[in-house]
PDB file of C-alpha atoms in Angstrom:
ATOM      1  CA  PRO A 297      20.616  -1.158   9.541  1.00 76.00           C
ATOM      2  CA  MET A 298      22.686  -3.942   8.940  1.00 81.00           C
ATOM      3  CA  GLY A 299      21.451  -7.224  10.572  1.00 86.00           C
ATOM      4  CA  GLU A 300      17.840  -5.900  10.899  1.00 91.00           C
ATOM      5  CA  THR A 301      14.741  -7.188   8.667  1.00 94.00           C
ATOM      6  CA  VAL A 302      13.723  -3.717   7.872  1.00 96.00           C
ATOM      7  CA  VAL A 303      14.220  -0.850   5.207  1.00 96.00           C
ATOM      8  CA  HIS A 304      13.475   2.614   5.836  1.00 96.00           C
ATOM      9  CA  VAL A 305      12.952   5.018   2.696  1.00 96.00           C
ATOM     10  CA  HIS A 306      13.166   8.809   3.637  1.00 97.00           C
ATOM     11  CA  ASP A 307      12.612  10.795   0.307  1.00 96.00           C
ATOM     12  CA  GLU A 308      12.973  14.810   0.026  1.00 97.00           C
ATOM     13  CA  ILE A 309      11.114  16.282  -3.005  1.00 97.00           C
ATOM     14  CA  LEU A 310      12.405  20.006  -3.710  1.00 98.00           C
ATOM     15  CA  ASN A 311      10.688  22.112  -6.620  1.00 97.00           C
ATOM     16  CA  GLN A 312      13.334  23.712  -8.097  1.00 97.00           C
ATOM     17  CA  GLY A 313      11.410  25.085 -10.832  1.00 97.00           C
ATOM     18  CA  TYR A 314      10.012  28.763 -11.187  1.00 97.00           C
ATOM     19  CA  ALA A 315       6.369  27.423 -11.224  1.00 97.00           C
ATOM     20  CA  GLU A 316       4.213  25.486  -8.872  1.00 95.00           C
ATOM     21  CA  THR A 317       3.962  22.070 -10.088  1.00 93.00           C
ATOM     22  CA  SER A 318       2.005  18.557  -9.443  1.00 92.00           C
ATOM     23  CA  LEU A 319       3.378  16.550  -6.447  1.00 94.00           C
ATOM     24  CA  MET A 320       1.847  13.025  -7.096  1.00 95.00           C
ATOM     25  CA  LEU A 321       3.303   9.992  -5.605  1.00 95.00           C
ATOM     26  CA  LEU A 322       2.996   6.575  -4.737  1.00 95.00           C
ATOM     27  CA  TYR A 323       5.234   3.790  -3.125  1.00 97.00           C
ATOM     28  CA  HIS A 324       4.791   0.470  -4.968  1.00 96.00           C
ATOM     29  CA  CYS A 325       5.456  -2.137  -2.421  1.00 96.00           C
ATOM     30  CA  ASN A 326       4.310  -5.193  -4.240  1.00 96.00           C
ATOM     31  CA  LEU A 327       4.372  -8.475  -2.830  1.00 97.00           C
ATOM     32  CA  GLY A 328       4.204 -11.871  -3.741  1.00 95.00           C
ATOM     33  CA  TYR A 329       5.138 -15.816  -2.163  1.00 93.00           C
ATOM     34  CA  PRO A 330       5.797 -16.719   0.466  1.00 94.00           C
ATOM     35  CA  VAL A 331       4.137 -13.958   2.188  1.00 96.00           C
ATOM     36  CA  VAL A 332       1.250 -13.933  -0.384  1.00 95.00           C
ATOM     37  CA  ALA A 333      -0.250 -17.313  -0.221  1.00 94.00           C
ATOM     38  CA  GLU A 334      -3.266 -19.296   0.791  1.00 93.00           C
ATOM     39  CA  GLY A 335      -4.122 -18.715   3.859  1.00 93.00           C
ATOM     40  CA  ALA A 336      -2.701 -15.303   4.041  1.00 95.00           C
ATOM     41  CA  ARG A 337      -4.496 -12.143   5.093  1.00 95.00           C
ATOM     42  CA  LEU A 338      -4.116  -8.276   4.872  1.00 96.00           C
ATOM     43  CA  ILE A 339      -4.473  -6.109   8.068  1.00 95.00           C
ATOM     44  CA  THR A 340      -4.911  -2.512   7.395  1.00 94.00           C
ATOM     45  CA  PRO A 341      -5.230   0.582   9.306  1.00 91.00           C
ATOM     46  CA  PRO A 342      -8.801   2.364   9.790  1.00 91.00           C
ATOM     47  CA  ALA A 343     -10.178   3.694   6.480  1.00 93.00           C
ATOM     48  CA  GLU A 344     -12.920   4.296   4.179  1.00 94.00           C
ATOM     49  CA  VAL A 345     -12.212   1.749   1.527  1.00 96.00           C
ATOM     50  CA  ILE A 346     -13.285   2.317  -2.167  1.00 95.00           C
ATOM     51  CA  PRO A 347     -13.358  -0.310  -4.728  1.00 95.00           C
ATOM     52  CA  ARG A 348     -12.198   0.772  -8.155  1.00 93.00           C
ATOM     53  CA  ASP A 349     -14.705  -1.266 -10.158  1.00 93.00           C
ATOM     54  CA  ASP A 350     -17.155  -3.821 -10.385  1.00 92.00           C
ATOM     55  CA  ALA A 351     -14.182  -6.467 -10.282  1.00 91.00           C
ATOM     56  CA  ALA A 352     -13.304  -5.427  -6.682  1.00 92.00           C
ATOM     57  CA  ARG A 353     -16.931  -4.324  -5.687  1.00 94.00           C
ATOM     58  CA  GLU A 354     -17.588  -8.161  -6.348  1.00 90.00           C
ATOM     59  CA  LEU A 355     -15.557  -9.519  -3.387  1.00 85.00           C
ATOM     60  CA  PHE A 356     -15.185  -6.467  -1.498  1.00 92.00           C
ATOM     61  CA  ASP A 357     -15.897  -8.410   1.863  1.00 92.00           C
ATOM     62  CA  GLU A 358     -13.088 -10.348   0.937  1.00 90.00           C
ATOM     63  CA  ARG A 359     -10.582  -8.308   0.087  1.00 91.00           C
ATOM     64  CA  GLY A 360      -8.343  -9.386   2.882  1.00 93.00           C
ATOM     65  CA  ASP A 361      -8.299 -12.952   2.360  1.00 94.00           C
ATOM     66  CA  PHE A 362      -5.859 -14.678   0.240  1.00 93.00           C
ATOM     67  CA  LEU A 363      -7.287 -17.996  -1.450  1.00 89.00           C
ATOM     68  CA  SER A 364      -5.761 -19.914  -4.085  1.00 91.00           C
ATOM     69  CA  PRO A 365      -4.881 -18.992  -7.277  1.00 93.00           C
ATOM     70  CA  THR A 366      -7.903 -18.746  -9.739  1.00 91.00           C
ATOM     71  CA  ASP A 367      -7.838 -19.025 -13.596  1.00 94.00           C
ATOM     72  CA  GLY A 368      -9.332 -15.893 -15.204  1.00 93.00           C
ATOM     73  CA  PHE A 369      -8.949 -13.878 -11.893  1.00 92.00           C
ATOM     74  CA  ALA A 370      -9.252 -10.021 -13.036  1.00 91.00           C
ATOM     75  CA  GLU A 371      -7.087  -7.973 -10.810  1.00 93.00           C
ATOM     76  CA  ARG A 372      -9.009  -5.825  -7.669  1.00 94.00           C
ATOM     77  CA  VAL A 373      -7.864  -2.217  -6.684  1.00 96.00           C
ATOM     78  CA  TYR A 374      -8.969  -0.599  -3.537  1.00 96.00           C
ATOM     79  CA  ASP A 375      -8.270   2.966  -2.246  1.00 96.00           C
ATOM     80  CA  HIS A 376      -7.778   3.242   1.667  1.00 96.00           C
ATOM     81  CA  ARG A 377      -8.400   6.765   2.673  1.00 94.00           C
ATOM     82  CA  ILE A 378      -7.033   7.189   5.824  1.00 92.00           C
ATOM     83  CA  THR A 379      -8.354  10.130   8.474  1.00 84.00           C
ATOM     84  CA  GLY A 380      -7.981  11.048  11.677  1.00 83.00           C
ATOM     85  CA  LEU A 381      -5.095   8.900  12.579  1.00 81.00           C
ATOM     86  CA  ASP A 382      -1.988  11.060  14.098  1.00 84.00           C
ATOM     87  CA  THR A 383      -0.094   7.695  14.405  1.00 90.00           C
ATOM     88  CA  PRO A 384       2.401   5.894  11.792  1.00 94.00           C
ATOM     89  CA  ALA A 385      -0.218   3.809   9.385  1.00 96.00           C
ATOM     90  CA  SER A 386       0.818   0.268   9.065  1.00 96.00           C
ATOM     91  CA  ALA A 387      -0.597  -2.486   6.490  1.00 97.00           C
ATOM     92  CA  SER A 388       0.471  -6.221   6.416  1.00 97.00           C
ATOM     93  CA  VAL A 389       0.213  -9.223   4.755  1.00 97.00           C
ATOM     94  CA  VAL A 390       0.775 -11.809   6.950  1.00 97.00           C
ATOM     95  CA  ASN A 391       1.383 -15.599   6.419  1.00 96.00           C
ATOM     96  CA  PRO A 392       0.817 -17.559   9.500  1.00 93.00           C
ATOM     97  CA  GLY A 393       1.130 -20.817   8.081  1.00 91.00           C
ATOM     98  CA  TYR A 394       4.628 -20.530   6.277  1.00 92.00           C
ATOM     99  CA  GLU A 395       7.080 -23.186   6.666  1.00 90.00           C
ATOM    100  CA  PRO A 396       9.823 -23.271   7.999  1.00 88.00           C
ATOM    101  CA  THR A 397       9.760 -19.854   9.848  1.00 89.00           C
ATOM    102  CA  GLY A 398       6.332 -20.900  11.685  1.00 91.00           C
ATOM    103  CA  GLY A 399       4.791 -17.633   9.775  1.00 95.00           C
ATOM    104  CA  ILE A 400       6.148 -14.854   7.634  1.00 97.00           C
ATOM    105  CA  ALA A 401       4.602 -11.017   7.535  1.00 97.00           C
ATOM    106  CA  VAL A 402       5.619  -8.045   5.627  1.00 98.00           C
ATOM    107  CA  THR A 403       4.509  -4.563   7.004  1.00 98.00           C
ATOM    108  CA  VAL A 404       4.942  -0.991   5.156  1.00 98.00           C
ATOM    109  CA  THR A 405       4.849   1.852   7.829  1.00 97.00           C
ATOM    110  CA  TRP A 406       4.193   5.191   6.733  1.00 97.00           C
ATOM    111  CA  ASP A 407       2.879   8.778   7.739  1.00 95.00           C
ATOM    112  CA  PRO A 408      -0.595   9.494   6.743  1.00 95.00           C
ATOM    113  CA  SER A 409      -0.087  13.071   7.206  1.00 93.00           C
ATOM    114  CA  GLN A 410       2.511  12.702   4.177  1.00 94.00           C
ATOM    115  CA  LEU A 411       0.624   9.687   2.369  1.00 95.00           C
ATOM    116  CA  PRO A 412      -3.063   9.791   3.309  1.00 94.00           C
ATOM    117  CA  ARG A 413      -3.948   6.914   1.028  1.00 94.00           C
ATOM    118  CA  MET A 414      -3.017   3.374   0.347  1.00 96.00           C
ATOM    119  CA  TRP A 415      -3.979   1.496  -2.764  1.00 97.00           C
ATOM    120  CA  GLN A 416      -4.615  -2.089  -2.363  1.00 97.00           C
ATOM    121  CA  TRP A 417      -3.597  -3.999  -5.285  1.00 95.00           C
ATOM    122  CA  ARG A 418      -4.805  -7.570  -5.948  1.00 94.00           C
ATOM    123  CA  MET A 419      -3.818 -10.079  -8.715  1.00 94.00           C
ATOM    124  CA  GLN A 420      -4.791 -13.664  -7.497  1.00 92.00           C
ATOM    125  CA  GLY A 421      -3.966 -15.555 -11.121  1.00 93.00           C
ATOM    126  CA  PRO A 422      -1.760 -18.493 -11.621  1.00 92.00           C
ATOM    127  CA  GLY A 423       1.412 -17.314 -12.279  1.00 90.00           C
ATOM    128  CA  THR A 424       0.761 -13.632 -11.391  1.00 90.00           C
ATOM    129  CA  TYR A 425      -0.212 -14.060  -7.730  1.00 93.00           C
ATOM    130  CA  VAL A 426       0.587 -11.011  -6.031  1.00 95.00           C
ATOM    131  CA  CYS A 427      -0.744  -8.031  -3.350  1.00 96.00           C
ATOM    132  CA  GLY A 428       0.534  -4.550  -3.666  1.00 97.00           C
ATOM    133  CA  LEU A 429       0.340  -2.076  -0.410  1.00 97.00           C
ATOM    134  CA  GLU A 430       1.002   1.224  -2.015  1.00 97.00           C
ATOM    135  CA  PRO A 431       1.151   4.089   0.493  1.00 97.00           C
ATOM    136  CA  GLY A 432       0.800   7.452  -1.676  1.00 96.00           C
ATOM    137  CA  ASN A 433      -0.855  11.017  -1.675  1.00 94.00           C
ATOM    138  CA  CYS A 434      -2.851  10.684  -4.565  1.00 92.00           C
ATOM    139  CA  GLY A 435      -5.066   8.658  -7.436  1.00 90.00           C
ATOM    140  CA  LEU A 436      -4.275   6.396  -9.948  1.00 89.00           C
ATOM    141  CA  ALA A 437      -5.883   8.268 -13.075  1.00 85.00           C
ATOM    142  CA  GLY A 438      -3.267  10.196 -14.384  1.00 84.00           C
ATOM    143  CA  ARG A 439      -2.781  14.118 -13.327  1.00 83.00           C
ATOM    144  CA  ALA A 440      -5.454  15.499 -15.720  1.00 85.00           C
ATOM    145  CA  ALA A 441      -8.126  13.409 -14.372  1.00 86.00           C
ATOM    146  CA  GLU A 442      -6.805  14.176 -10.494  1.00 85.00           C
ATOM    147  CA  ARG A 443      -6.818  17.600 -11.322  1.00 85.00           C
ATOM    148  CA  ALA A 444     -10.113  17.539 -12.415  1.00 87.00           C
ATOM    149  CA  ALA A 445     -10.967  15.933  -9.333  1.00 84.00           C
ATOM    150  CA  GLY A 446      -9.140  18.467  -6.949  1.00 82.00           C
ATOM    151  CA  ASP A 447      -6.908  15.595  -5.787  1.00 80.00           C
ATOM    152  CA  VAL A 448      -3.442  16.638  -6.710  1.00 88.00           C
ATOM    153  CA  GLU A 449      -0.901  18.536  -4.365  1.00 91.00           C
ATOM    154  CA  SER A 450       1.492  20.886  -5.582  1.00 92.00           C
ATOM    155  CA  LEU A 451       4.647  22.477  -4.826  1.00 96.00           C
ATOM    156  CA  THR A 452       5.426  25.952  -5.017  1.00 97.00           C
ATOM    157  CA  PRO A 453       8.966  26.940  -6.332  1.00 98.00           C
ATOM    158  CA  GLY A 454      11.761  26.117  -3.530  1.00 97.00           C
ATOM    159  CA  GLU A 455       9.191  23.948  -1.448  1.00 97.00           C
ATOM    160  CA  LYS A 456      10.278  20.818  -0.164  1.00 97.00           C
ATOM    161  CA  ARG A 457       8.399  18.272   0.954  1.00 97.00           C
ATOM    162  CA  GLU A 458       9.670  15.001   2.870  1.00 96.00           C
ATOM    163  CA  PHE A 459       8.347  11.177   3.177  1.00 97.00           C
ATOM    164  CA  ASP A 460       8.646   8.506   5.182  1.00 96.00           C
ATOM    165  CA  LEU A 461       7.904   4.656   4.543  1.00 97.00           C
ATOM    166  CA  SER A 462       9.696   1.530   6.115  1.00 97.00           C
ATOM    167  CA  ILE A 463       9.228  -2.336   5.014  1.00 97.00           C
ATOM    168  CA  ARG A 464       9.886  -4.794   7.639  1.00 97.00           C
ATOM    169  CA  ILE A 465       9.832  -8.396   7.342  1.00 96.00           C
ATOM    170  CA  SER A 466       8.708 -10.315  10.566  1.00 96.00           C
ATOM    171  CA  LEU A 467       8.870 -14.446  10.890  1.00 95.00           C
ATOM    172  CA  GLY A 468       7.973 -16.682  13.420  1.00 93.00           C
ATOM    173  CA  ALA A 469       6.550 -15.699  16.609  1.00 90.00           C
ATOM    174  CA  ASP A 470       6.635 -12.009  15.204  1.00 92.00           C
ATOM    175  CA  ALA A 471       4.757 -12.880  12.316  1.00 92.00           C
ATOM    176  CA  ALA A 472       2.243 -14.870  14.635  1.00 86.00           C
ATOM    177  CA  ALA A 473       1.756 -11.749  16.826  1.00 88.00           C
ATOM    178  CA  LEU A 474       0.504 -10.019  13.586  1.00 86.00           C
ATOM    179  CA  ALA A 475      -1.839 -12.548  12.865  1.00 81.00           C
ATOM    180  CA  ALA A 476      -3.318 -12.245  16.241  1.00 81.00           C
ATOM    181  CA  THR A 477      -4.225  -8.848  15.575  1.00 77.00           C
TER     182      THR A 477
END
């Protein structure tokens, strides 16, 4: 809506074919400076969090903290599997120290019955200091591997699925309120 600090996304995916087909969907919401900066932190919904590899396991307890850019930083990816949540899920990156606004945050909100996973991608190297908040219904290994793992949803001919997502920017007192959670 004009004048608001939010973007709403509503997708409808329809299988117009004659055979059942895979449905793998992931929304890439990649954030950088000034939201992602030293002193920022990540706030996520309750979930089982699974590190993708050894690099992610190495800093598992610090996955929500943002330090200064680090030479040689290896990307870290975490699979947040959300279960039992019957309200919208939200993940925020909050930088309470950002001036001149007195704080800045970006919040991604989605329906976990539509998108039960959120991938957290972190790359904190100089010049590539970003964080991805990526709600989805699938893994990252590709169709063949996801099928083998039994992790692929499908659409029958004529079936339609709907997905909703919003991305909100908060400044000042609104960002500070998020930081306090």
